[in-house]
Short mmCIF file of C-alpha atoms in Angstrom, two decimals:
data_model
loop_
_atom_site.label_atom_id
_atom_site.label_comp_id
_atom_site.label_asym_id
_atom_site.label_seq_id
_atom_site.Cartn_x
_atom_site.Cartn_y
_atom_site.Cartn_z
CA MET X 1 -21.08 -46.95 72.13
CA THR X 2 -23.58 -44.12 71.90
CA ALA X 3 -25.48 -43.31 68.76
CA GLN X 4 -24.10 -40.73 66.38
CA GLU X 5 -25.48 -37.19 66.53
CA THR X 6 -28.83 -36.82 64.79
CA THR X 7 -27.73 -35.10 61.58
CA ALA X 8 -28.94 -35.13 58.00
CA HIS X 9 -26.11 -35.55 55.54
CA ASP X 10 -26.18 -33.89 52.12
CA LEU X 11 -23.14 -35.72 50.78
CA VAL X 12 -22.42 -39.43 50.73
CA GLY X 13 -18.75 -40.28 51.18
CA PHE X 14 -16.68 -43.41 51.64
CA ASP X 15 -16.26 -42.54 55.32
CA ASP X 16 -20.05 -42.87 55.65
CA LEU X 17 -19.95 -46.24 53.93
CA ARG X 18 -17.15 -47.48 56.19
CA LEU X 19 -19.18 -46.47 59.25
CA LEU X 20 -22.22 -48.33 57.95
CA ALA X 21 -20.18 -51.37 56.91
CA SER X 22 -18.69 -51.78 60.39
CA ALA X 23 -21.95 -51.35 62.34
CA SER X 24 -23.09 -53.98 64.82
CA SER X 25 -26.50 -55.64 64.46
CA PRO X 26 -29.42 -55.31 64.50
CA CYS X 27 -29.21 -52.92 61.54
CA ILE X 28 -32.37 -51.02 60.65
CA THR X 29 -32.66 -49.62 57.12
CA ILE X 30 -35.65 -47.46 56.21
CA VAL X 31 -35.92 -46.20 52.63
CA LEU X 32 -38.82 -43.90 51.79
CA PRO X 33 -39.82 -42.44 48.42
CA LEU X 34 -41.15 -38.90 48.94
CA PRO X 35 -43.52 -37.82 46.18
CA ASN X 36 -44.64 -35.16 48.67
CA PRO X 37 -42.14 -33.98 51.35
CA LEU X 38 -45.07 -33.15 53.62
CA GLU X 39 -45.71 -36.89 53.90
CA ILE X 40 -42.37 -37.60 55.65
CA PRO X 41 -43.79 -37.76 59.22
CA VAL X 42 -46.67 -40.08 58.24
CA ARG X 43 -44.47 -42.35 56.11
CA LEU X 44 -41.83 -42.54 58.85
CA LYS X 45 -44.40 -43.44 61.48
CA ASN X 46 -45.76 -46.22 59.24
CA ALA X 47 -42.20 -47.49 58.68
CA ILE X 48 -41.52 -47.42 62.44
CA ARG X 49 -44.55 -49.64 63.09
CA THR X 50 -43.29 -52.18 60.52
CA VAL X 51 -39.75 -52.11 61.93
CA THR X 52 -41.02 -52.46 65.51
CA ARG X 53 -42.75 -55.73 64.63
CA LYS X 54 -39.55 -57.06 63.04
CA LEU X 55 -37.42 -55.97 66.01
CA GLU X 56 -39.71 -57.70 68.46
CA VAL X 57 -38.89 -60.97 66.72
CA MET X 58 -35.17 -60.32 66.43
CA LYS X 59 -34.24 -58.31 69.54
CA PRO X 60 -37.29 -57.11 71.51
CA GLU X 61 -35.39 -55.68 74.48
CA SER X 62 -33.69 -52.99 72.33
CA SER X 63 -36.72 -51.85 70.34
CA ASP X 64 -37.57 -48.61 72.19
CA THR X 65 -33.96 -47.45 72.55
CA LEU X 66 -33.14 -48.08 68.91
CA LEU X 67 -36.24 -46.43 67.50
CA GLU X 68 -36.43 -43.31 69.68
CA PRO X 69 -34.12 -41.23 67.38
CA VAL X 70 -36.22 -42.29 64.39
CA ARG X 71 -39.39 -41.23 66.18
CA GLU X 72 -37.78 -37.88 66.98
CA LEU X 73 -36.91 -37.51 63.29
CA ALA X 74 -40.55 -38.07 62.40
CA ARG X 75 -41.54 -35.32 64.85
CA THR X 76 -39.07 -32.72 63.56
CA THR X 77 -38.92 -33.17 59.77
CA GLU X 78 -42.09 -31.14 59.15
CA THR X 79 -40.17 -27.89 59.83
CA GLN X 80 -37.08 -28.65 57.71
CA GLY X 81 -38.39 -27.77 54.23
CA VAL X 82 -36.93 -30.82 52.49
CA TRP X 83 -36.66 -30.72 48.67
CA SER X 84 -35.64 -34.35 48.20
CA ASN X 85 -37.29 -37.25 46.40
CA GLY X 86 -36.22 -39.86 48.93
CA LEU X 87 -35.06 -40.45 52.49
CA ILE X 88 -32.90 -43.28 53.81
CA VAL X 89 -32.43 -43.88 57.55
CA PHE X 90 -29.77 -46.12 59.12
CA ARG X 91 -30.04 -47.13 62.77
CA SER X 92 -28.08 -49.67 64.80
CA PRO X 93 -26.84 -49.73 68.42
CA ASP X 94 -23.86 -47.56 67.41
CA VAL X 95 -25.07 -45.65 64.32
CA PHE X 96 -27.83 -43.20 63.47
CA ARG X 97 -27.58 -41.51 60.10
CA TYR X 98 -30.11 -40.31 57.58
CA PHE X 99 -29.64 -39.00 54.07
CA PHE X 100 -31.96 -37.14 51.74
CA LEU X 101 -31.73 -38.53 48.21
CA HIS X 102 -32.41 -36.65 45.00
CA GLN X 103 -33.22 -39.74 42.95
CA PRO X 104 -36.48 -41.68 43.45
CA VAL X 105 -36.07 -44.86 45.51
CA PRO X 106 -38.18 -47.99 46.12
CA GLU X 107 -39.60 -48.30 49.65
CA LEU X 108 -37.81 -50.61 52.08
CA HIS X 109 -38.14 -51.43 55.80
CA ALA X 110 -35.43 -53.90 56.86
CA VAL X 111 -34.07 -55.24 60.16
CA GLU X 112 -31.06 -57.44 59.39
CA GLU X 113 -27.49 -58.30 60.32
CA ARG X 114 -26.24 -55.68 57.85
CA PHE X 115 -27.42 -52.31 56.56
CA GLN X 116 -28.90 -52.14 53.08
CA ILE X 117 -26.59 -49.58 51.47
CA ARG X 118 -27.38 -50.12 47.79
CA PRO X 119 -30.01 -47.31 47.67
CA LEU X 120 -27.23 -44.98 48.87
CA LEU X 121 -24.62 -46.05 46.33
CA SER X 122 -26.18 -44.34 43.32
CA ALA X 123 -25.47 -40.96 44.96
CA LEU X 124 -21.74 -41.72 44.66
CA ALA X 125 -22.13 -42.15 40.90
CA ARG X 126 -23.29 -38.54 40.44
CA GLU X 127 -21.73 -35.16 41.16
CA GLN X 128 -23.01 -34.47 44.67
CA ARG X 129 -21.49 -31.01 44.95
CA PHE X 130 -20.97 -28.30 42.34
CA HIS X 131 -20.79 -24.53 41.88
CA LEU X 132 -23.28 -22.56 39.79
CA LEU X 133 -22.34 -19.26 38.14
CA GLY X 134 -25.24 -17.17 36.84
CA LEU X 135 -23.97 -14.90 34.05
CA SER X 136 -25.75 -11.61 33.55
CA ARG X 137 -24.86 -8.08 32.55
CA ARG X 138 -26.90 -6.85 35.50
CA ASP X 139 -25.96 -9.21 38.34
CA VAL X 140 -23.44 -12.06 38.17
CA ARG X 141 -24.18 -14.55 40.97
CA LEU X 142 -22.19 -17.48 42.33
CA PHE X 143 -23.75 -20.35 44.29
CA HIS X 144 -22.44 -23.40 46.12
CA CYS X 145 -24.77 -26.35 45.54
CA THR X 146 -25.40 -29.87 46.75
CA GLN X 147 -28.22 -32.11 45.58
CA HIS X 148 -30.47 -30.56 48.24
CA ARG X 149 -29.14 -27.07 48.96
CA ILE X 150 -28.15 -23.89 47.16
CA GLU X 151 -26.18 -21.21 49.02
CA HIS X 152 -25.30 -17.78 47.70
CA ALA X 153 -21.56 -17.01 47.69
CA SER X 154 -20.55 -13.36 47.62
CA ILE X 155 -18.03 -12.39 44.95
CA ARG X 156 -18.46 -8.66 45.46
CA GLN X 157 -15.21 -8.39 47.41
CA VAL X 158 -13.13 -9.68 44.48
CA VAL X 159 -14.89 -8.42 41.35
CA SER X 160 -17.76 -6.22 40.14
CA GLN X 161 -20.99 -8.13 39.50
CA ASN X 162 -22.57 -5.54 37.17
CA PHE X 163 -21.32 -4.94 33.63
CA ARG X 164 -22.32 -1.24 33.56
CA VAL X 165 -20.67 -0.57 36.91
CA TRP X 166 -17.57 -2.35 35.65
CA LEU X 167 -17.57 -0.18 32.47
CA ALA X 168 -17.79 2.95 34.58
CA THR X 169 -14.57 2.05 36.37
CA ARG X 170 -12.70 1.59 33.04
CA LYS X 171 -11.75 4.13 30.41
CA PRO X 172 -13.70 3.32 27.26
CA ASP X 173 -12.32 4.91 24.09
CA HIS X 174 -13.73 8.14 22.68
CA VAL X 175 -15.95 6.31 20.19
CA LEU X 176 -17.73 4.48 22.98
CA GLU X 177 -18.06 7.65 25.01
CA ASN X 178 -19.45 9.62 22.07
CA ARG X 179 -22.09 6.96 21.55
CA ALA X 180 -23.29 7.09 25.13
CA ALA X 181 -27.06 7.34 25.04
CA ALA X 182 -29.93 7.71 27.43
CA GLY X 183 -29.92 5.30 30.31
CA PRO X 184 -29.27 5.11 34.02
CA SER X 185 -26.11 6.94 35.00
CA VAL X 186 -23.38 5.03 36.76
CA GLY X 187 -20.72 7.15 38.43
CA SER X 188 -19.49 9.81 36.03
CA MET X 189 -20.42 7.84 32.92
CA LYS X 190 -23.83 7.82 31.31
CA GLY X 191 -25.60 4.60 30.36
CA VAL X 192 -24.12 3.13 27.20
CA SER X 193 -26.13 1.63 24.35
CA PHE X 194 -24.66 -0.38 21.51
CA GLY X 195 -26.67 0.09 18.31
CA THR X 196 -24.72 -0.80 15.18
CA ASN X 197 -22.97 -4.05 14.35
CA THR X 198 -19.65 -2.41 15.13
CA ASP X 199 -21.03 -1.24 18.48
CA ARG X 200 -22.24 -4.73 19.33
CA GLU X 201 -18.87 -6.19 18.42
CA ARG X 202 -17.28 -3.65 20.73
CA GLU X 203 -19.76 -4.57 23.49
CA ASP X 204 -18.83 -8.24 23.10
CA GLU X 205 -15.18 -7.25 23.39
CA TYR X 206 -15.84 -5.34 26.62
CA LEU X 207 -18.06 -8.17 27.89
CA ALA X 208 -15.24 -10.64 27.26
CA HIS X 209 -12.92 -8.48 29.40
CA PHE X 210 -15.61 -8.28 32.09
CA PHE X 211 -16.13 -12.04 32.07
CA LYS X 212 -12.38 -12.57 32.19
CA GLU X 213 -12.26 -10.61 35.45
CA ILE X 214 -15.25 -12.61 36.72
CA ASP X 215 -13.43 -15.83 35.84
CA ASN X 216 -10.28 -14.66 37.64
CA GLY X 217 -12.32 -13.73 40.72
CA VAL X 218 -14.23 -17.02 40.76
CA SER X 219 -11.00 -18.98 40.26
CA THR X 220 -9.51 -17.14 43.24
CA LEU X 221 -12.49 -18.00 45.44
CA LEU X 222 -12.53 -21.65 44.30
CA ARG X 223 -8.75 -22.08 44.17
CA ASN X 224 -8.65 -25.10 46.51
CA ASP X 225 -12.02 -26.56 45.52
CA THR X 226 -12.28 -29.50 43.12
CA ALA X 227 -16.06 -29.36 42.58
CA PRO X 228 -17.13 -28.63 38.97
CA LEU X 229 -18.46 -25.25 37.82
CA LEU X 230 -21.80 -25.08 36.00
CA LEU X 231 -22.82 -21.96 34.08
CA ALA X 232 -26.26 -20.41 33.66
CA GLY X 233 -26.90 -17.79 30.99
CA THR X 234 -27.84 -17.00 27.41
CA GLU X 235 -26.12 -18.81 24.56
CA ASP X 236 -24.12 -15.70 23.55
CA GLU X 237 -22.92 -14.97 27.09
CA ILE X 238 -21.98 -18.61 27.68
CA ALA X 239 -19.94 -18.65 24.45
CA ILE X 240 -18.05 -15.47 25.43
CA TYR X 241 -17.36 -16.76 28.94
CA ARG X 242 -16.05 -20.10 27.68
CA ARG X 243 -13.67 -18.29 25.34
CA VAL X 244 -11.93 -16.49 28.19
CA SER X 245 -12.31 -18.97 31.07
CA THR X 246 -9.42 -21.03 32.40
CA HIS X 247 -11.40 -22.86 35.10
CA PRO X 248 -10.16 -26.49 35.17
CA ARG X 249 -13.58 -28.09 35.80
CA LEU X 250 -15.90 -25.94 33.71
CA LEU X 251 -18.75 -28.21 32.61
CA ASP X 252 -19.80 -28.49 28.95
CA GLU X 253 -23.51 -28.43 29.71
CA TYR X 254 -25.16 -25.29 31.07
CA VAL X 255 -28.47 -23.92 32.31
CA HIS X 256 -30.08 -22.26 29.27
CA GLY X 257 -31.51 -18.75 29.57
CA SER X 258 -30.83 -15.63 31.57
CA PRO X 259 -30.75 -16.23 35.34
CA ASP X 260 -32.17 -12.72 35.93
CA GLY X 261 -35.53 -12.99 37.64
CA LEU X 262 -35.12 -16.68 38.52
CA SER X 263 -35.31 -17.62 42.19
CA GLU X 264 -32.50 -19.57 43.80
CA ARG X 265 -34.80 -22.57 44.09
CA GLU X 266 -35.64 -22.52 40.37
CA LEU X 267 -31.99 -22.09 39.41
CA HIS X 268 -31.15 -25.06 41.63
CA ARG X 269 -33.90 -27.19 40.09
CA ARG X 270 -32.64 -26.51 36.56
CA ALA X 271 -29.02 -27.09 37.59
CA MET X 272 -29.91 -30.43 39.18
CA ASP X 273 -31.47 -31.62 35.92
CA ILE X 274 -27.94 -31.37 34.52
CA ALA X 275 -25.97 -32.48 37.58
CA MET X 276 -27.86 -35.76 37.85
CA ARG X 277 -26.64 -36.70 34.37
CA LEU X 278 -22.98 -36.16 35.25
CA ARG X 279 -20.74 -39.02 36.31
CA SER X 280 -18.76 -38.23 39.45
CA MET X 281 -14.97 -37.99 39.22
CA PRO X 282 -14.45 -41.19 41.29
CA LEU X 283 -16.74 -43.08 38.91
CA GLN X 284 -14.95 -41.69 35.85
CA ARG X 285 -11.59 -42.78 37.29
CA ALA X 286 -12.93 -46.25 38.15
CA ILE X 287 -14.33 -46.75 34.64
CA ALA X 288 -11.00 -45.73 33.11
CA GLU X 289 -9.20 -48.15 35.43
CA PHE X 290 -11.70 -50.90 34.54
CA ALA X 291 -10.76 -50.61 30.87
CA LYS X 292 -7.05 -50.93 31.70
CA GLN X 293 -7.45 -53.90 34.07
CA ARG X 294 -9.79 -55.77 31.72
CA ASP X 295 -6.96 -56.06 29.20
CA LYS X 296 -4.74 -57.50 31.95
CA GLY X 297 -7.26 -60.19 32.91
CA ARG X 298 -7.91 -58.64 36.33
CA VAL X 299 -11.67 -58.15 35.85
CA SER X 300 -14.34 -60.66 36.87
CA LEU X 301 -17.90 -60.65 35.58
CA ASP X 302 -18.90 -63.75 37.55
CA ALA X 303 -21.08 -62.89 40.56
CA LYS X 304 -20.00 -65.79 42.80
CA SER X 305 -16.32 -65.20 42.08
CA ALA X 306 -16.64 -61.47 42.79
CA ILE X 307 -18.50 -62.10 46.07
CA LYS X 308 -15.75 -64.48 47.23
CA SER X 309 -13.05 -61.95 46.25
CA ALA X 310 -14.83 -59.21 48.20
CA TRP X 311 -14.72 -61.31 51.41
CA GLU X 312 -11.04 -62.00 50.75
CA GLY X 313 -10.34 -58.26 50.38
CA GLY X 314 -9.38 -58.63 46.74
CA VAL X 315 -11.79 -56.20 45.06
CA ALA X 316 -10.49 -52.74 44.12
CA ASP X 317 -13.61 -51.40 42.35
CA LEU X 318 -17.07 -52.93 42.42
CA PHE X 319 -19.65 -52.07 39.75
CA LEU X 320 -23.30 -52.91 40.49
CA SER X 321 -26.35 -52.49 38.32
CA GLN X 322 -29.22 -50.94 40.26
CA ARG X 323 -31.54 -53.70 39.01
CA ALA X 324 -29.15 -56.61 39.59
CA GLU X 325 -30.13 -59.20 42.21
CA PHE X 326 -28.31 -62.15 43.79
CA ILE X 327 -30.10 -63.71 46.75
CA GLY X 328 -28.34 -66.40 48.76
CA ARG X 329 -26.31 -67.22 51.82
CA TRP X 330 -22.61 -66.66 52.42
CA ASN X 331 -20.91 -69.39 54.43
CA GLU X 332 -18.18 -67.80 56.58
CA GLN X 333 -16.54 -71.19 57.21
CA THR X 334 -16.31 -72.51 53.66
CA TYR X 335 -16.14 -69.11 51.91
CA GLN X 336 -18.81 -70.27 49.49
CA VAL X 337 -22.17 -68.99 48.27
CA GLU X 338 -24.96 -71.35 49.29
CA SER X 339 -28.71 -71.56 48.81
CA GLY X 340 -29.62 -72.23 52.45
CA SER X 341 -31.08 -69.90 55.08
CA PRO X 342 -30.85 -67.20 56.22
CA ARG X 343 -30.78 -65.62 52.77
CA GLU X 344 -29.86 -62.04 51.95
CA ASP X 345 -28.98 -59.71 49.07
CA LEU X 346 -25.41 -60.88 48.52
CA LEU X 347 -24.63 -57.95 46.21
CA ASN X 348 -25.35 -55.61 49.13
CA ALA X 349 -23.16 -57.76 51.39
CA GLU X 350 -20.45 -57.77 48.70
CA ALA X 351 -20.56 -53.95 48.56
CA LEU X 352 -20.13 -53.75 52.36
CA GLN X 353 -17.19 -56.17 52.26
CA THR X 354 -15.56 -54.15 49.47
CA VAL X 355 -15.87 -51.00 51.57
CA LEU X 356 -14.31 -52.75 54.57
#
């Protein structure tokens, strides 16, 4: 087989895990913390030197062929503008994948019979993809986000993005028109100011209608998309939008403050502070199922029993603590955990068997 195309992946899916779980050895795993993205080339080159020494012991004839894509990655990453806190590289005779990780990771350089996928698993526990709606009277903006990217999505074709422009296309009552005051003209209607309490109540009423149209337009654009929607805006605007929204996955938390004047990168940074606290839908479903199955006696908390069940194909959902450790040897003949050599992280092996 030939190696997979050299591509960075923003999202970790179960298809990725299945590919990694079925890879042939030797399996190279390189995990790099990136306190400074500019250090990627240097850190990768140092990791390659360590991996080369390990390969020369395990399979010296394949060293250059296996590591060439990793060397190429080290040469090209300087121009990619990575925003991540970590990088994980997987390389075997039939696989080459690398993922940028938002969460900090401990450094690892491994050449083994299996890939070390545990640093990748935590990404599955968080929302990896979401939409961000910046609420503003001046410019409503919609973005599609992953943990490493933010992309502007145009909603202009389905709804007005400016409250004053939207007002100009409606027919405000005579009271509103009579209270038009100095301000930039929009179409045939002068700029409108809302001074008294009654005026501000009326503005909130119009803003609610405006946001309702925004919500309808966004729902149309995201009709077939299951990713959650995160709002950014002032407390008052958020409250009005929530009152009129019917979006099925509107998140409770939001980015505080007006998005006007904030760059896309800053909006993304603030949104990620929230997204990284959110459990993914698959994790929420698995936790709910765990509670049901525990009452039926179909849950095991014993490490050795769970490892054996994973090799037998009997594990539906596997929960691992990031700090948990179980080092040992799995005997393929006796289907038992042993203390002999070679030893490995059996929780990592258990995760791979569960995926398979």
